[in-house]
mmCIF file of C-alpha atoms and ligand atoms in Angstrom:
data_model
loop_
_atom_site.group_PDB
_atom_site.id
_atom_site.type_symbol
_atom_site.label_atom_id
_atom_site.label_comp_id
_atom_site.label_asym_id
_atom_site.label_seq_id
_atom_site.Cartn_x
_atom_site.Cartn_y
_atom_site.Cartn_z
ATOM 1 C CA UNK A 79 -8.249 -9.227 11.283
ATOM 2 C CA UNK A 80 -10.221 -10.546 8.364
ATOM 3 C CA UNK A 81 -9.455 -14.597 7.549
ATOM 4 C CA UNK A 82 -8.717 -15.007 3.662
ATOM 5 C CA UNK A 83 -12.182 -16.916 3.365
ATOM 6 C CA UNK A 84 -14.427 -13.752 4.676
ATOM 7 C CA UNK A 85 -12.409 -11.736 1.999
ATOM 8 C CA UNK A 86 -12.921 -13.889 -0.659
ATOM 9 C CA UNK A 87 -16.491 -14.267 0.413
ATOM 10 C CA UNK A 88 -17.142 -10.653 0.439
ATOM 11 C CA UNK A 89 -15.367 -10.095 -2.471
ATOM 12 C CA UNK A 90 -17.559 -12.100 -4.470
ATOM 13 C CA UNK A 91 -20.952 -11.145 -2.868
ATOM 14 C CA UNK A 92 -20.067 -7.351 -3.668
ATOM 15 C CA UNK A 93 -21.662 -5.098 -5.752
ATOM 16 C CA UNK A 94 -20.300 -1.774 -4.642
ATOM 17 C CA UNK A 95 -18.082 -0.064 -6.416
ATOM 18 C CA UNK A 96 -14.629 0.672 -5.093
ATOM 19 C CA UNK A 97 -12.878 3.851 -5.609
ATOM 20 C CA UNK A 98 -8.634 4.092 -5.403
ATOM 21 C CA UNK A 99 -7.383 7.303 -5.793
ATOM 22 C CA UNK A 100 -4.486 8.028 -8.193
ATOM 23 C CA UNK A 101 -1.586 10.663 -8.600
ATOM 24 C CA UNK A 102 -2.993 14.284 -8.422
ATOM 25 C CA UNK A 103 -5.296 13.045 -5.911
ATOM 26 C CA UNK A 104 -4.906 16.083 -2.380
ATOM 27 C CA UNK A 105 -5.264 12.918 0.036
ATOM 28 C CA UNK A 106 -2.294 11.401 -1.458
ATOM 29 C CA UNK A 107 0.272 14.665 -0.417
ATOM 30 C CA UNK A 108 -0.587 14.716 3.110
ATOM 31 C CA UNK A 109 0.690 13.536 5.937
ATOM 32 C CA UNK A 110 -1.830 11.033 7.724
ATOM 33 C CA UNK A 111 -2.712 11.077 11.253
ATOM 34 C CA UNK A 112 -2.151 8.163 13.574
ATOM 35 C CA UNK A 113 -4.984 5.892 14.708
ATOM 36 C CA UNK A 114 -6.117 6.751 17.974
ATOM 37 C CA UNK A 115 -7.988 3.652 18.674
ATOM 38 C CA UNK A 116 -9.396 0.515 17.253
ATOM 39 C CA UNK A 117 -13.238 1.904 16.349
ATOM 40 C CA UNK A 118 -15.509 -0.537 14.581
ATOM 41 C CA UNK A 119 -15.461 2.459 12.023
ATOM 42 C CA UNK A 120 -11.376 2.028 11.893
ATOM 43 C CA UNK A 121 -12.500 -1.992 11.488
ATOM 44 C CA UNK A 122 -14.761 -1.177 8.587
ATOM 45 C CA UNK A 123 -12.478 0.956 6.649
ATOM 46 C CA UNK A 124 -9.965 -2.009 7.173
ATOM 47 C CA UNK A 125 -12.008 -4.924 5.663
ATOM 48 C CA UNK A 126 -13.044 -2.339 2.506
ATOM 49 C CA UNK A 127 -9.605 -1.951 2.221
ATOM 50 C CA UNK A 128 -8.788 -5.855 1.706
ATOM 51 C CA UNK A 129 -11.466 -6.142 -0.729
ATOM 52 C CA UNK A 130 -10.384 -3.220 -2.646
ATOM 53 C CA UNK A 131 -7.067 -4.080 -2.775
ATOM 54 C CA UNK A 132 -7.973 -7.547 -4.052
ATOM 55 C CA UNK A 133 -10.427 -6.051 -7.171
ATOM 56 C CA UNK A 134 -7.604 -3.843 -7.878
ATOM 57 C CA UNK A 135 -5.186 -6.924 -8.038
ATOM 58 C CA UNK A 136 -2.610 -5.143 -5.206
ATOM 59 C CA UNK A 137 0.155 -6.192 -2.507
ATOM 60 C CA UNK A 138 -0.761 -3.366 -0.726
ATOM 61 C CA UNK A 139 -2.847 -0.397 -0.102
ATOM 62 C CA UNK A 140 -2.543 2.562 2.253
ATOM 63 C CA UNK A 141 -5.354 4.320 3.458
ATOM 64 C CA UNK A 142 -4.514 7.647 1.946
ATOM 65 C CA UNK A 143 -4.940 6.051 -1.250
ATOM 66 C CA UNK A 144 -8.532 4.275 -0.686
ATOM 67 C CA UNK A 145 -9.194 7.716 0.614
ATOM 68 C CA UNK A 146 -8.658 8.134 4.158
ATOM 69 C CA UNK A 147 -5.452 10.205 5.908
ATOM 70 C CA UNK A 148 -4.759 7.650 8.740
ATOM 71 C CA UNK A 149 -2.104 5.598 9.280
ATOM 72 C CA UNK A 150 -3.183 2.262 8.072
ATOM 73 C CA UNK A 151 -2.056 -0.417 5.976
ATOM 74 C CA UNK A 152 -3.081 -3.508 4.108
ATOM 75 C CA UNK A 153 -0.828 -5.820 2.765
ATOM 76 C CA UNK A 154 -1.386 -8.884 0.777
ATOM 77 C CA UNK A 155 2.235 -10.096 -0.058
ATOM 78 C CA UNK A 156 2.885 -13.352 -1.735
ATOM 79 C CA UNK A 157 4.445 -15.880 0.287
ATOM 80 C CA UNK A 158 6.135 -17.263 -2.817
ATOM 81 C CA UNK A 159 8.175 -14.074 -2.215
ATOM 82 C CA UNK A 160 10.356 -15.435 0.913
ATOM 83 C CA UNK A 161 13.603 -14.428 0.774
ATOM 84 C CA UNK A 162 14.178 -16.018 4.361
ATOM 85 C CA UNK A 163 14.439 -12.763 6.433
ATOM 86 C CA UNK A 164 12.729 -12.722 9.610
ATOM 87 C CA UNK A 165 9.906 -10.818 9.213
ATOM 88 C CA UNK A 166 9.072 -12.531 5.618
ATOM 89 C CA UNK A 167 8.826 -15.968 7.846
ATOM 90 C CA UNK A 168 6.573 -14.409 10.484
ATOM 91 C CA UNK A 169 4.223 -12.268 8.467
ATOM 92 C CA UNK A 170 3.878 -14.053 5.193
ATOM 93 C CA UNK A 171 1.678 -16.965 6.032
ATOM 94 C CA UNK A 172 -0.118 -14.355 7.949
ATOM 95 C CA UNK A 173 -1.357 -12.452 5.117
ATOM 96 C CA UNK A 174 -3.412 -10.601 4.200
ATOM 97 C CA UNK A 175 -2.946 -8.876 6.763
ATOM 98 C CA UNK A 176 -3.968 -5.322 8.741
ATOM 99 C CA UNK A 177 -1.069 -3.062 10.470
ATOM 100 C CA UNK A 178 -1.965 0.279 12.254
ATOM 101 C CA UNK A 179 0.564 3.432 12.943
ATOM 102 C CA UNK A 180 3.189 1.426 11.006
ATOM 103 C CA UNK A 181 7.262 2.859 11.694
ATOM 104 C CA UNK A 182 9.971 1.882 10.044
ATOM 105 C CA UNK A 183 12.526 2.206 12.975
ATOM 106 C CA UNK A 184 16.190 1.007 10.621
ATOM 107 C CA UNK A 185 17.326 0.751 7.106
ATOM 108 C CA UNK A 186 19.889 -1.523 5.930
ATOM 109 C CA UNK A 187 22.889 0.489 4.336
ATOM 110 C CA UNK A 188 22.797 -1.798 1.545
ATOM 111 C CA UNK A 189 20.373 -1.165 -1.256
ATOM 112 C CA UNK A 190 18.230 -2.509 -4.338
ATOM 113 C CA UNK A 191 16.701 -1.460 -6.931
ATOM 114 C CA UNK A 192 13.126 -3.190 -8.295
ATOM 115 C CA UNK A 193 10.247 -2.574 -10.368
ATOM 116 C CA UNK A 194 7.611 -0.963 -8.561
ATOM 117 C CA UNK A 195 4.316 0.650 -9.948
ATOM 118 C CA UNK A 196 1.460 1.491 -7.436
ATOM 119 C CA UNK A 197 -2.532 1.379 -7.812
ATOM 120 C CA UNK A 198 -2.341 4.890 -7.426
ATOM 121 C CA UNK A 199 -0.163 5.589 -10.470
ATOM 122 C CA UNK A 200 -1.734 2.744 -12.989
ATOM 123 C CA UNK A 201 0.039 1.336 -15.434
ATOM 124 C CA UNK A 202 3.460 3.345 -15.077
ATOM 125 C CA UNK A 203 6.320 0.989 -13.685
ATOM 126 C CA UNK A 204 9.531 2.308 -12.954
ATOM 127 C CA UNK A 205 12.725 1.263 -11.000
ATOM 128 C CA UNK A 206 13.215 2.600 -7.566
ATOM 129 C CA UNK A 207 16.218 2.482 -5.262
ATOM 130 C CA UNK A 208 15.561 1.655 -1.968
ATOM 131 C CA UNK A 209 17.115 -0.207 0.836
ATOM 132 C CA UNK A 210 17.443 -3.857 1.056
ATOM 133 C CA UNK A 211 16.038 -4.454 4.666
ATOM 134 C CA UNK A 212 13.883 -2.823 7.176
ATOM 135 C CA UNK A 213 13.296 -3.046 10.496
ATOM 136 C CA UNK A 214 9.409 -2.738 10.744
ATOM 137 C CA UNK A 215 7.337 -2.023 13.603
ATOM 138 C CA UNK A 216 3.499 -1.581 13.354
ATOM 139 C CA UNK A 217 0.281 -2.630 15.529
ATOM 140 C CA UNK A 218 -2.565 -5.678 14.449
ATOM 141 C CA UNK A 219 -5.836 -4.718 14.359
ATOM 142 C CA UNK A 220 -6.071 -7.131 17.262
ATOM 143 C CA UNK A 221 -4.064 -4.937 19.314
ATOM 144 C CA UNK A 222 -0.881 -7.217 19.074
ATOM 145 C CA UNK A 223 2.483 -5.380 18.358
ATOM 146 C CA UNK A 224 4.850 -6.581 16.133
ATOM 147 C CA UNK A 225 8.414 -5.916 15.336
ATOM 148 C CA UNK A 226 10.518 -7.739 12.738
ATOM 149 C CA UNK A 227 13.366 -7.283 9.845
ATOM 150 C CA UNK A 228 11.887 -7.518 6.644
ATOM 151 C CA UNK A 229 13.593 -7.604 3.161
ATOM 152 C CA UNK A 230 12.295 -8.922 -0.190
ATOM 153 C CA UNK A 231 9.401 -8.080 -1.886
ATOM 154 C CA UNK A 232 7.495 -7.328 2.494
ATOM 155 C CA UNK A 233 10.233 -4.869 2.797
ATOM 156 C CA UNK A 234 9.822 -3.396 -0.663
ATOM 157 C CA UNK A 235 6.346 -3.213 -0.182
ATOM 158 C CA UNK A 236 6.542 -1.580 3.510
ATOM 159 C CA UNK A 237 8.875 0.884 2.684
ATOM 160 C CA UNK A 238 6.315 1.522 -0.830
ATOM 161 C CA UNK A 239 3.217 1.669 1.328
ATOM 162 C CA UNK A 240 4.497 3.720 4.462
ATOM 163 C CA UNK A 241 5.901 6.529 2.083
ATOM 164 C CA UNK A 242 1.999 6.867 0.885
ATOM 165 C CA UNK A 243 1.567 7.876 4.867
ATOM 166 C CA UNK A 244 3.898 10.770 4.726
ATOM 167 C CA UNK A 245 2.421 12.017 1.136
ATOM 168 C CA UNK A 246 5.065 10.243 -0.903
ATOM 169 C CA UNK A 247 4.730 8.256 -4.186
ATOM 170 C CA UNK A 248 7.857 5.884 -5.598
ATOM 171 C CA UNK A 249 7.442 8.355 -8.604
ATOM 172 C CA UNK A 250 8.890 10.619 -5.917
ATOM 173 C CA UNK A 251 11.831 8.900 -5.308
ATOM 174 C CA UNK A 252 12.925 7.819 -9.246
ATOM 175 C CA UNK A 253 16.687 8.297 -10.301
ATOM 176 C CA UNK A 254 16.794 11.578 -12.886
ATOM 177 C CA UNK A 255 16.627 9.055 -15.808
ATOM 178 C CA UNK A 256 13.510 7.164 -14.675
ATOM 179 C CA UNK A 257 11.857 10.240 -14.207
ATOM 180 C CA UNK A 258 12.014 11.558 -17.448
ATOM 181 C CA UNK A 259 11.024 8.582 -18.848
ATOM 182 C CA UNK A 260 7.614 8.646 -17.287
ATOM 183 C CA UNK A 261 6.862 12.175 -17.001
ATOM 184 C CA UNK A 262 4.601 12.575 -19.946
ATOM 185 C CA UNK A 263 2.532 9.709 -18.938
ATOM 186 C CA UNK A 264 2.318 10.874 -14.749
ATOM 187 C CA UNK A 265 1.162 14.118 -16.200
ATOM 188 C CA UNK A 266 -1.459 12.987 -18.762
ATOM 189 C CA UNK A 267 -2.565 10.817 -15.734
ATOM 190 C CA UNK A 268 -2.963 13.822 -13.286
ATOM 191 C CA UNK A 269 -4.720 15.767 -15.640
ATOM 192 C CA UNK A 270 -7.179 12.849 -15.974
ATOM 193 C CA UNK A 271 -7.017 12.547 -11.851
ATOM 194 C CA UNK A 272 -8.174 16.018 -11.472
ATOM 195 C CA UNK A 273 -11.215 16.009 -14.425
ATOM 196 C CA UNK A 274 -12.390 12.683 -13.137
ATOM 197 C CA UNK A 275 -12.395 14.077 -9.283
ATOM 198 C CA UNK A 276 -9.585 11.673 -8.346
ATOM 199 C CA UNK A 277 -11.283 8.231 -8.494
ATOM 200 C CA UNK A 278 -10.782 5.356 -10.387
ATOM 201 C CA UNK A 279 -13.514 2.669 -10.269
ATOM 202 C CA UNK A 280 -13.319 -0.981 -10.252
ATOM 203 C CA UNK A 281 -14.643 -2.309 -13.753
ATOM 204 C CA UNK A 282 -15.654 -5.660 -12.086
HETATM 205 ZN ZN1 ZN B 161 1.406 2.748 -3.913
#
């Protein structure tokens, strides 16, 4: 896993241009394959990932969505975000952080609803209704497994980014209301998708 300092340090030092791939996008509808093992390749795509996701200002960022259909995960949560559960007070200091074949393996029954918008679906926000807590299992890059319950904004943002691995988008899962409300903007932003081939570039 990549310390905060190398990220910052290749973040500044970088001059290529970063490319996040937004609603309309194939990559983002299919269902991504596991990681098989740890390559230096898998490595690579990881660290572009975490400097991606910090030009692009993100909690998160799945691998479909930097353009890759594997089962990988890069969060950056803030850790003014604690709510207190378990797996906030493990993972939070630990961030940013790298998970591999992520599972949710239990929901809460209770549910929230929050805000959420996504890198691949700039500048729509919409409410979503999800549950409150998570039981979250995933794999370091390190090789170290992990297991935890997770609610606030981590669990939010698991349950956000592991829906990206099975070809979902929160615009996906938006009450009949919400929907409607965005749809004009969601389409005007696939039809730009699809002429632009699917990227959107960093303007830093
Ligand atoms: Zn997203």
């Amino acid at each position: 896993m990549l310390l905060r300092k190398n990220v910052e340090m290749l973040f500044k030092n970088n001059k290529k241009s970063y490319v996040v791939y937004t609603a309309g996008a194939a990559v983002l509808k299919e269902i991504a394959k596991p990681v098989a093992v740890v390559s230096d390749e898998i490595r690579n795509i990881a660290a572009e990932m975490l400097v991606a996701m910090r030009i692009f200002n993100g909690i998160g960022l799945a691998a479909p969505q930097y353009g890759y259909s594997l089962r990988m995960v890069v969060f950056d949560v803030p850790s003014e975000s604690n709510t207190g559960t378990p797996g906030e007070i493990a993972l939070l200091p630990r961030m940013p952080m790298t998970v591999i074949n992520p599972e949710i393996i239990a929901y809460s029954s209770s549910k929230t609803e929050r805000e959420e918008g996504c890198l691949s679906v700039p500048e729509i926000y919409a409410p979503v209704i999800r549950p409150e807590r998570v039981v979250f299992r995933a794999q370091t890059l390190a090789g170290e497994f992990i297991e935890y319950e997770c609610g606030g904004l981590l669990g939010r943002c698991i349950q956000h980014e592991l829906d990206h691995l099975d070809g979902k988008l929160f615009t996906d899962r938006l009450t009949a209301d919400a929907a409607r409300q965005i749809r004009g903007d969601l389409e005007r932003l696939k039809r730009i998708g699809q002429s632009s081939n699917y990227r959107r570039i960093s303007k830093k």
